[in-house]
Tab-separated table of C-alpha atoms in Angstrom:
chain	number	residue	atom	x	y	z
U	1	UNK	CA	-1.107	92.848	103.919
U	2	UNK	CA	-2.165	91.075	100.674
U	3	UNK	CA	-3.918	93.776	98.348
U	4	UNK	CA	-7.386	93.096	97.492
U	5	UNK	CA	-8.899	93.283	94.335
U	6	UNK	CA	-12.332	94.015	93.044
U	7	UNK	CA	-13.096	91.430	89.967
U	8	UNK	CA	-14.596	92.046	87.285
U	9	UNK	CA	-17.406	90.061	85.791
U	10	UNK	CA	-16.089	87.430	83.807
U	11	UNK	CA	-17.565	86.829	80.231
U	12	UNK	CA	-19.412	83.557	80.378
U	13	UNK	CA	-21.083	82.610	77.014
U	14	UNK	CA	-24.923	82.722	76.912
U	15	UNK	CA	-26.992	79.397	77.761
U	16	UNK	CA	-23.404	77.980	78.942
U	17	UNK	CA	-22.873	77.388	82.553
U	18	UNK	CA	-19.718	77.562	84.511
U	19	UNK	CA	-18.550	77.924	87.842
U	20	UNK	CA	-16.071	80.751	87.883
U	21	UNK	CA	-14.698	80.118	91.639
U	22	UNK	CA	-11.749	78.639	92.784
U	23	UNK	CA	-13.624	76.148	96.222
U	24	UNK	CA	-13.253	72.964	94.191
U	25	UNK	CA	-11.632	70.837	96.259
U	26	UNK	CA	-14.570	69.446	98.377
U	27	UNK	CA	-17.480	67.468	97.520
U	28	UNK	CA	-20.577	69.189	96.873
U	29	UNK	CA	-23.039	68.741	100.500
U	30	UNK	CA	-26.685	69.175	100.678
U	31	UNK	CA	-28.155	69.584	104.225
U	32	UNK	CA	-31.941	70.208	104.290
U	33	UNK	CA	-33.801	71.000	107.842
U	34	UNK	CA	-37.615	71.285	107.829
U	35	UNK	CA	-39.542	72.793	110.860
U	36	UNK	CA	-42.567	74.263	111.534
U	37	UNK	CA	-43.743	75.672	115.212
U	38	UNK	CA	-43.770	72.085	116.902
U	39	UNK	CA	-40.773	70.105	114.880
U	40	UNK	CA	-37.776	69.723	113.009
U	41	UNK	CA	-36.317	67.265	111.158
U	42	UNK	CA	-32.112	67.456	109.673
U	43	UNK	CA	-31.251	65.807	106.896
U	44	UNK	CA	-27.264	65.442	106.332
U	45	UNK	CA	-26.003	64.563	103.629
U	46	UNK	CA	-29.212	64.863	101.273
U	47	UNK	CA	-28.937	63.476	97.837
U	48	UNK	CA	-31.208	65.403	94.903
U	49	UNK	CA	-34.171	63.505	94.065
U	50	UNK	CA	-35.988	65.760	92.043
U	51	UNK	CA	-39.545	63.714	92.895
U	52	UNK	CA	-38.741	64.691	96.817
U	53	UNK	CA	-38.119	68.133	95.770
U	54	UNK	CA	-41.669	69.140	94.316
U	55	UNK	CA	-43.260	67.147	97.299
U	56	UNK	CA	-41.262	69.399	99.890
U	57	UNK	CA	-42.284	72.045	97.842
U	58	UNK	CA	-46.123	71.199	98.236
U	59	UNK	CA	-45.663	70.801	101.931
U	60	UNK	CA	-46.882	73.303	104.341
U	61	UNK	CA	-44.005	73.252	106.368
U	62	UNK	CA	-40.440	75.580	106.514
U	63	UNK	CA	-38.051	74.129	104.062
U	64	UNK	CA	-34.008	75.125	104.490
U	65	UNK	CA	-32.325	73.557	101.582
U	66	UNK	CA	-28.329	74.622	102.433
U	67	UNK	CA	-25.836	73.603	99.907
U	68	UNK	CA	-21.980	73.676	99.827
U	69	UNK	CA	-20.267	73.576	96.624
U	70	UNK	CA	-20.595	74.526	93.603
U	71	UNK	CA	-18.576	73.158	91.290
U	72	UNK	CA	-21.174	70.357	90.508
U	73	UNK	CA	-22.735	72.681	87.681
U	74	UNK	CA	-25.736	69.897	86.472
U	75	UNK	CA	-26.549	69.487	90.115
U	76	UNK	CA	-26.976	73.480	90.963
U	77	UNK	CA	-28.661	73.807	87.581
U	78	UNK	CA	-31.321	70.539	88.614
U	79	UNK	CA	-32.029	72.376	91.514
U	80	UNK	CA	-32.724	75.485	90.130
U	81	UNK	CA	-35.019	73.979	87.319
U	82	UNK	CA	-36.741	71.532	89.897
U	83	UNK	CA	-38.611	74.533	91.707
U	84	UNK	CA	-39.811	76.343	88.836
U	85	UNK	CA	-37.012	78.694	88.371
U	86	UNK	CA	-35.643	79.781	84.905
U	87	UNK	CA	-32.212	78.009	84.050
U	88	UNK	CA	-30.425	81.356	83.666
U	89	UNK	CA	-30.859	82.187	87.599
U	90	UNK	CA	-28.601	78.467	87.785
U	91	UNK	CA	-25.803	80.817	85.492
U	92	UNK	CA	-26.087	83.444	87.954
U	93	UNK	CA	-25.246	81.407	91.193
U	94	UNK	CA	-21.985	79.397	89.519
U	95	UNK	CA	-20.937	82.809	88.484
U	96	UNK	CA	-19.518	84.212	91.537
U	97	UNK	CA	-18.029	87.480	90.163
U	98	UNK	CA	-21.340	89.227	90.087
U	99	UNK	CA	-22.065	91.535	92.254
U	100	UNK	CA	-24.463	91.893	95.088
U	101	UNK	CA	-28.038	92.288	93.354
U	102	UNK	CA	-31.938	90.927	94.200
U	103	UNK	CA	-34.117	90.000	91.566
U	104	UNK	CA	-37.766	89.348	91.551
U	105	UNK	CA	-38.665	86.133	89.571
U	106	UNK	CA	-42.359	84.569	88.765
U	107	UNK	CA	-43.393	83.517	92.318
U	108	UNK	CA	-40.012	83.899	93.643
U	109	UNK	CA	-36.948	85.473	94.679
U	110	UNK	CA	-33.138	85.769	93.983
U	111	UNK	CA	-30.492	87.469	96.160
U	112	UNK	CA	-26.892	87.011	95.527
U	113	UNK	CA	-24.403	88.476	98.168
U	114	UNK	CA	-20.721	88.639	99.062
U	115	UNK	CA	-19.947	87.521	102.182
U	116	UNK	CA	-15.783	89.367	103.077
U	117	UNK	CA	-14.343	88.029	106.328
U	118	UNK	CA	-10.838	88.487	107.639
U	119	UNK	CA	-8.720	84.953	107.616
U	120	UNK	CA	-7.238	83.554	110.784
U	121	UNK	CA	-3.816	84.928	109.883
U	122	UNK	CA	-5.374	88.944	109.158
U	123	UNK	CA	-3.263	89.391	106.193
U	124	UNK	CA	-6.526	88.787	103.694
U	125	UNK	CA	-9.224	88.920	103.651
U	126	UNK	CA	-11.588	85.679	102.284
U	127	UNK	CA	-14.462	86.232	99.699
U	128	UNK	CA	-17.148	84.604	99.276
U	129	UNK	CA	-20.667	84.279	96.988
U	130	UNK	CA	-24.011	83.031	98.843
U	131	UNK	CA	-26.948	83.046	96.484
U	132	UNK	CA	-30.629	82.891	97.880
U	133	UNK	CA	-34.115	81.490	96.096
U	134	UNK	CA	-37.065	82.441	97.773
U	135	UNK	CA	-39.893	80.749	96.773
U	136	UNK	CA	-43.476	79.435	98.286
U	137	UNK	CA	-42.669	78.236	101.609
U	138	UNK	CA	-38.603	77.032	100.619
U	139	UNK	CA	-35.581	78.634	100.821
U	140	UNK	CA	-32.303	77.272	99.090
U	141	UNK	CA	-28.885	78.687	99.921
U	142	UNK	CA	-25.635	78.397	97.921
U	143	UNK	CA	-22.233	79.071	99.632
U	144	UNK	CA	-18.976	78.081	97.228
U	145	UNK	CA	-17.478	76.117	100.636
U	146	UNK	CA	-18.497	74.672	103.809
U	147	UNK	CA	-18.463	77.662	106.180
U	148	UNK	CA	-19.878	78.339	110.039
U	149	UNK	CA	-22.073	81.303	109.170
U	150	UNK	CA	-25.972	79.997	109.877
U	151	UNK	CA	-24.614	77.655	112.532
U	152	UNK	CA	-26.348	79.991	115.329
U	153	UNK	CA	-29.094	79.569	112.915
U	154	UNK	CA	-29.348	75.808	112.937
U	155	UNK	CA	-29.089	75.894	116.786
U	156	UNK	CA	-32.053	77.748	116.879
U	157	UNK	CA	-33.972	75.545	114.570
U	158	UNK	CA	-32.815	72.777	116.869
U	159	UNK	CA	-33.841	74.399	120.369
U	160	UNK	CA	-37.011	76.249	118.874
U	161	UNK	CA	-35.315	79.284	120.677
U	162	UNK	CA	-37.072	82.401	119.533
U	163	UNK	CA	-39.034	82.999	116.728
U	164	UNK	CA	-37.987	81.791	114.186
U	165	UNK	CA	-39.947	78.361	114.298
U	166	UNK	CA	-42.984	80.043	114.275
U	167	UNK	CA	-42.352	82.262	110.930
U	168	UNK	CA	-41.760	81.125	107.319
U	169	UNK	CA	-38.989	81.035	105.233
U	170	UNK	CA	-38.834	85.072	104.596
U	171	UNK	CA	-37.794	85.799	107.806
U	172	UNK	CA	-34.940	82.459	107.515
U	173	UNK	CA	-33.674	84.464	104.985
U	174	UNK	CA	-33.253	87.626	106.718
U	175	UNK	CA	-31.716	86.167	109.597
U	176	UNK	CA	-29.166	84.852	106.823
U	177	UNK	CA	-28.750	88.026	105.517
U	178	UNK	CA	-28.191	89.961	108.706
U	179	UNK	CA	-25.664	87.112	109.745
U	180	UNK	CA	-23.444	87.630	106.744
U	181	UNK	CA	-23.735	91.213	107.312
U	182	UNK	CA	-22.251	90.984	110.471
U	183	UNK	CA	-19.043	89.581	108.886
U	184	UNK	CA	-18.875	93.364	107.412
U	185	UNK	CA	-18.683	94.650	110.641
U	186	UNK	CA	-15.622	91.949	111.298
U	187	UNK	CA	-14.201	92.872	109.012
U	188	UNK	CA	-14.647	96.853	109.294
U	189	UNK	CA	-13.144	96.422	112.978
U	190	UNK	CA	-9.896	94.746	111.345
U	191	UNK	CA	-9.447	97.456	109.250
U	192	UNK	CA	-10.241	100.268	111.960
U	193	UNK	CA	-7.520	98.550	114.672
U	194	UNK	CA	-5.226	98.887	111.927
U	195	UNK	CA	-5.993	102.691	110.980
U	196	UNK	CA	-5.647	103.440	114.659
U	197	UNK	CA	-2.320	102.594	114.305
U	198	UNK	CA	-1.591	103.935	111.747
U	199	UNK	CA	-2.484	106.917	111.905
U	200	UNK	CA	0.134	106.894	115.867
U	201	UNK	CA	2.549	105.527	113.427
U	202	UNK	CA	2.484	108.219	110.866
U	203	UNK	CA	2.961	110.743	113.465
U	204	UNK	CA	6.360	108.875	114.567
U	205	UNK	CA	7.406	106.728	111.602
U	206	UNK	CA	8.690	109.144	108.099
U	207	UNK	CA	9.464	105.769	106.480
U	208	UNK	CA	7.767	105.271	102.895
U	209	UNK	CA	6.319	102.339	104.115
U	210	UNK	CA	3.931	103.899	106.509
U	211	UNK	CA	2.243	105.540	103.068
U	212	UNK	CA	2.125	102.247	101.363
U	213	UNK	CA	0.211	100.861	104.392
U	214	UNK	CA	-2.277	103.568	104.256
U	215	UNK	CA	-2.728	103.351	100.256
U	216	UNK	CA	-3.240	99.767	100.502
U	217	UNK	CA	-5.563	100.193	103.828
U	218	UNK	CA	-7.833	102.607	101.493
U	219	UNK	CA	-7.691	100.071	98.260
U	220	UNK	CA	-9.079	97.178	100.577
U	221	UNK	CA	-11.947	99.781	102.211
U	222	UNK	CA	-12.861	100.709	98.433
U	223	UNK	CA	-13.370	97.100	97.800
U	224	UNK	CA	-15.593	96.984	100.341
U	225	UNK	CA	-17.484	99.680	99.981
U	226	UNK	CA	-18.005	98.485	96.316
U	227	UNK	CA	-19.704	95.690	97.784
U	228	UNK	CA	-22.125	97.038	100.504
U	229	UNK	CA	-23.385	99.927	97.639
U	230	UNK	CA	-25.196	97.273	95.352
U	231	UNK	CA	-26.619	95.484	98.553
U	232	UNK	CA	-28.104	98.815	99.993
U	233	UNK	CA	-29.394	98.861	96.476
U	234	UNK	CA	-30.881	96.055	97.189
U	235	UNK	CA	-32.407	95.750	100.288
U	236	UNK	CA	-34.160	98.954	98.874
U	237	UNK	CA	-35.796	97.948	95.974
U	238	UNK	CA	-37.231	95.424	98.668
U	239	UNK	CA	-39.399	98.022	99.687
U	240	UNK	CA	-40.881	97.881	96.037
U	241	UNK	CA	-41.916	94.698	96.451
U	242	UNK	CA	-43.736	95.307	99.511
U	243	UNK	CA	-46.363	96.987	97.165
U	244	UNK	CA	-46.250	94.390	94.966
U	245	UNK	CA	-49.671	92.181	95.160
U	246	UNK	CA	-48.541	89.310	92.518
U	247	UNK	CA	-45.524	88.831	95.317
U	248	UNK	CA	-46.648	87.396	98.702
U	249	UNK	CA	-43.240	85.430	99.317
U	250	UNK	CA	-42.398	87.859	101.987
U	251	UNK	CA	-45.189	88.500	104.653
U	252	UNK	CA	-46.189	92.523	105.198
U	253	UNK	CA	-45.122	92.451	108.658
U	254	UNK	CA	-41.473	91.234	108.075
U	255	UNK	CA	-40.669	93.820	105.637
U	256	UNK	CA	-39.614	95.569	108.723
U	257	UNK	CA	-36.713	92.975	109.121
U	258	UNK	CA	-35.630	93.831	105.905
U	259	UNK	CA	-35.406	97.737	106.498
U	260	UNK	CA	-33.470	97.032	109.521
U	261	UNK	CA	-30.950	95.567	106.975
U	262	UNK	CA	-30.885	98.275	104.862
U	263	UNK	CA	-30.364	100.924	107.825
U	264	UNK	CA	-27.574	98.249	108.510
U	265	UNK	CA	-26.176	99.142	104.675
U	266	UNK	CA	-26.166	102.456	105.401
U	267	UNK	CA	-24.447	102.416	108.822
U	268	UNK	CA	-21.742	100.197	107.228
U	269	UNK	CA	-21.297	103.200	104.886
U	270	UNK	CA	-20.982	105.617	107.105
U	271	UNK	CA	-18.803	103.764	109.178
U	272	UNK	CA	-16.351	103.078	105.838
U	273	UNK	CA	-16.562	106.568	104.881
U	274	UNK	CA	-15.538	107.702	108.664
U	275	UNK	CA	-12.428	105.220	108.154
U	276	UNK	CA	-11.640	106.344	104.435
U	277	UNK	CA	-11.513	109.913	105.792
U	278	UNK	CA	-9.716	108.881	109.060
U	279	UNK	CA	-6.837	107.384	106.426
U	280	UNK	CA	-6.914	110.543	104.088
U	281	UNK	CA	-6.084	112.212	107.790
U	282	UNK	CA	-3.148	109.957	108.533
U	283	UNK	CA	-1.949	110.290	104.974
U	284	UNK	CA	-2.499	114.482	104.746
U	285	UNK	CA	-0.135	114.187	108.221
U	286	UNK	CA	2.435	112.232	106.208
U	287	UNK	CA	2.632	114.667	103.831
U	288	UNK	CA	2.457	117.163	106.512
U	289	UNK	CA	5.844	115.933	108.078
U	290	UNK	CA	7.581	115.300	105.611
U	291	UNK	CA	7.039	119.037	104.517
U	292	UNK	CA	7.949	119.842	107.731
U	293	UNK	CA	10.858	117.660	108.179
U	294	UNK	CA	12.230	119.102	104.363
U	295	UNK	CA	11.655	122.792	105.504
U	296	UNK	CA	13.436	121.930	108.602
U	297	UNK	CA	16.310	121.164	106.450
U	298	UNK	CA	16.128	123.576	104.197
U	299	UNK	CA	15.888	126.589	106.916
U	300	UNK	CA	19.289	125.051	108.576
U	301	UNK	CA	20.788	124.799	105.281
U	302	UNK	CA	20.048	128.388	104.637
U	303	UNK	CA	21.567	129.660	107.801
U	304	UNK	CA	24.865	127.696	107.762
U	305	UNK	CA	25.042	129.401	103.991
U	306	UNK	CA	24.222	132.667	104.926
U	307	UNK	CA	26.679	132.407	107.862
U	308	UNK	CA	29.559	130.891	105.586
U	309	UNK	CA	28.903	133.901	102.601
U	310	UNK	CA	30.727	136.969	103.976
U	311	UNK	CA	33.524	134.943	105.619
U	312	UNK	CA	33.696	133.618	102.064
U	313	UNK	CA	33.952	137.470	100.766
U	314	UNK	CA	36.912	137.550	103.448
U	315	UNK	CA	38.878	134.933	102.085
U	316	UNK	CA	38.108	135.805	98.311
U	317	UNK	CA	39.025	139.310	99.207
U	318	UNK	CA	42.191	138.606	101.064
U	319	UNK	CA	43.032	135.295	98.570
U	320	UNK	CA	43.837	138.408	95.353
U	321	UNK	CA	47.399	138.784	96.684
U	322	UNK	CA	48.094	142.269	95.606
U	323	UNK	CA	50.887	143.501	96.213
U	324	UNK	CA	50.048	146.607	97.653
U	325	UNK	CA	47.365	145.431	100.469
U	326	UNK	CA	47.826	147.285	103.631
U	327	UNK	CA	46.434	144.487	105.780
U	328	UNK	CA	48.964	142.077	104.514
U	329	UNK	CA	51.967	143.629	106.008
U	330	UNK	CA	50.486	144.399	109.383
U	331	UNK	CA	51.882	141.939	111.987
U	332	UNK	CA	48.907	141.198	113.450
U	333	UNK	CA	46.579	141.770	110.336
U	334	UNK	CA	46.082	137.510	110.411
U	335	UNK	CA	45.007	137.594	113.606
U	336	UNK	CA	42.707	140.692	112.940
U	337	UNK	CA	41.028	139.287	110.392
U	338	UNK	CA	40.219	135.833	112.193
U	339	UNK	CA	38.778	138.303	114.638
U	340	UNK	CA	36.599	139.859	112.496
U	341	UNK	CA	34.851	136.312	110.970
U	342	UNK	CA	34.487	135.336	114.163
U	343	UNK	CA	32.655	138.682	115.613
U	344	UNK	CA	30.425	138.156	112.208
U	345	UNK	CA	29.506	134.556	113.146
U	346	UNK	CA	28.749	135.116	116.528
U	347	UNK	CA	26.602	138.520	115.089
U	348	UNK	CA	24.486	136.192	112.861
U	349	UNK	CA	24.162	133.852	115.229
U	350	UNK	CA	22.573	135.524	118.017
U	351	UNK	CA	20.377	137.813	115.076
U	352	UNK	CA	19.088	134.291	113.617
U	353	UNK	CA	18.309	133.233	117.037
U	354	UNK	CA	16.708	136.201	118.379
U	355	UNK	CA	14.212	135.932	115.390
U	356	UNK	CA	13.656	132.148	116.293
U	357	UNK	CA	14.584	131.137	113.125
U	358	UNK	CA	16.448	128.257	114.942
């Protein structure tokens, strides 16, 4: 299993914008849907007209502006600029070693997320930024790569099935939210198949390898609780804004959504701390064994020594060759002797073994 690593937020000069990803290989895409409670209408393909972009913004009706790529850096900064939006917010999205945070802007809001998912092959785990502006009655989304995570969404946009026709663009986003949430708990399940088995397999297996698994197993879970803590944050300080009468982009009654997310930050918690401890188990066990296992080998050791010391006495004693040793001139005195060690061995024997010390 590839080890993950947490990065660190790369220094990016002031007023200078960069995309710090690696997704560069595809085109940047722009897909735009706009619904309301009777309609929709999908736009593929959508090129940035910044005229278009203040009239959908004046428009009373649901705006979904998705965009893949991000490598374009004067398009994603366009964007930002064409809805009101301070530049800086554009610095924020292209740089996608930040971590999880929500900021409330003039009228509007960010939230930046990281989206982890296991890859088809389960040896890694993919990464990815998605960056959110909330404002007046459009939402923008910016994922690094053309990915499948809203296309439930966009089904239901297309078959009006449920709600979410009929509400505005706040409750879009939480259904975006909650969806790449639910690549957490993918990705949690990975990890707890593979604790499972390791924690059978350090019960049978004393090979180093088994601890390296677990180390690495607890590395990858601290990654990802590093990024679930700043979006619990998060979702939290929504409940700020819920107070907050110079923000209406969110509606009073879906703030409810939003703690449902939150309770969904702390259950993925939980959960990570359940496995974290579940691996400190399987490693204590290791230990355990191997303790075992050495004492094992050490309490045989000690018995074959203490068995072998006065038949070593014997021999030293009998090895002198003085002349004048009565034993020596006996004719059966070999034999006697032989006699003896073996009478002592089969003594300590059944001694160690009434005391069950083997």
């Amino acid at each position: 299993m590839k080890r993950l690593k947490y990065k660190k937020g790369r220094k990016v000069v002031s007023n200078y914008f960069e995309y710090t990803g690696s997704h560069r290989e595809y085109p940047v895409e722009m897909q735009l849907f706009v619904y309301n409670a009777d309609s929709y209408t999908e736009t593929k393909n959508l090129s940035f007209n910044e005229t278009e972009v203040k009239d959908l913004i004046s428009s009373d009706d649901v705006k979904w502006l998705n965009i893949h790529g991000l490598h374009n850096v004067e398009l994603i900064k366009k964007i930002v600029e064409s809805i009101g939006i301070d530049s800086y917010i554009a610095g924020d999205i292209l740089n996608v070693s930040k971590r999880t945070r929500m900021e409330e802007l003039n009228n509007a809001l960010f939230f930046s997320i990281k989206s982890i998912l296991p890859e088809k092959d389960e040896s890694n785990v993919h990464v990815e930024q998605i960056s959110f502006l909330l404002k007046d009655n459009i939402l923008i989304s910016f994922q690094e790569k053309r990915g499948d995570f809203f296309t439930h969404i966009r089904e239901r946009i297309r078959t009006n099935s449920g709600i979410i026709c009929k509400k505005k663009n706040d409750f879009l986003l939480y259904l975006m939210l909650d969806a790449v949430m639910e690549n957490f708990y993918i990705t949690i399940e990975k990890y707890e198949d593979l604790i499972d088995h390791l924690q059978t397999e350090s019960k049978t297996n004393d090979k180093q390898e088994v601890l390296v698994k677990i180390e690495k197993s607890r590395e990858d879970l601290n990654y990802l609780k590093r990024s679930i803590v700043p979006l619990r944050d998060s979702l939290y300080n929504l409940k700020s804004i819920q107070d907050d009468d110079d923000f209406n982009g969110i509606e009073k009654s879906n703030f409810t959504f939003f703690a449902r997310l939150h309770q969904k930050s702390l259950e993925l918690l939980d959960q990570i701390d359940y496995d974290m401890n579940s691996l400190e188990s399987a490693s204590s066990f290791y230990f355990s064994a191997q303790s075992h296992r050495m004492n094992e080998i050490m309490k045989t050791l000690t018995i074959v020594s203490v068995i072998f010391i006065p038949l070593t006495f014997i021999v030293g004693v009998y090895g002198m060759n003085f002349e004048y040793m009565p034993e020596l001139r006996h004719p059966y005195g070999y034999f006697i002797t032989l006699g003896v060690m073996f009478c002592l061995v089969l003594g300590m024997a059944y001694y160690f073994k009434r005391k069950k010390w083997f």
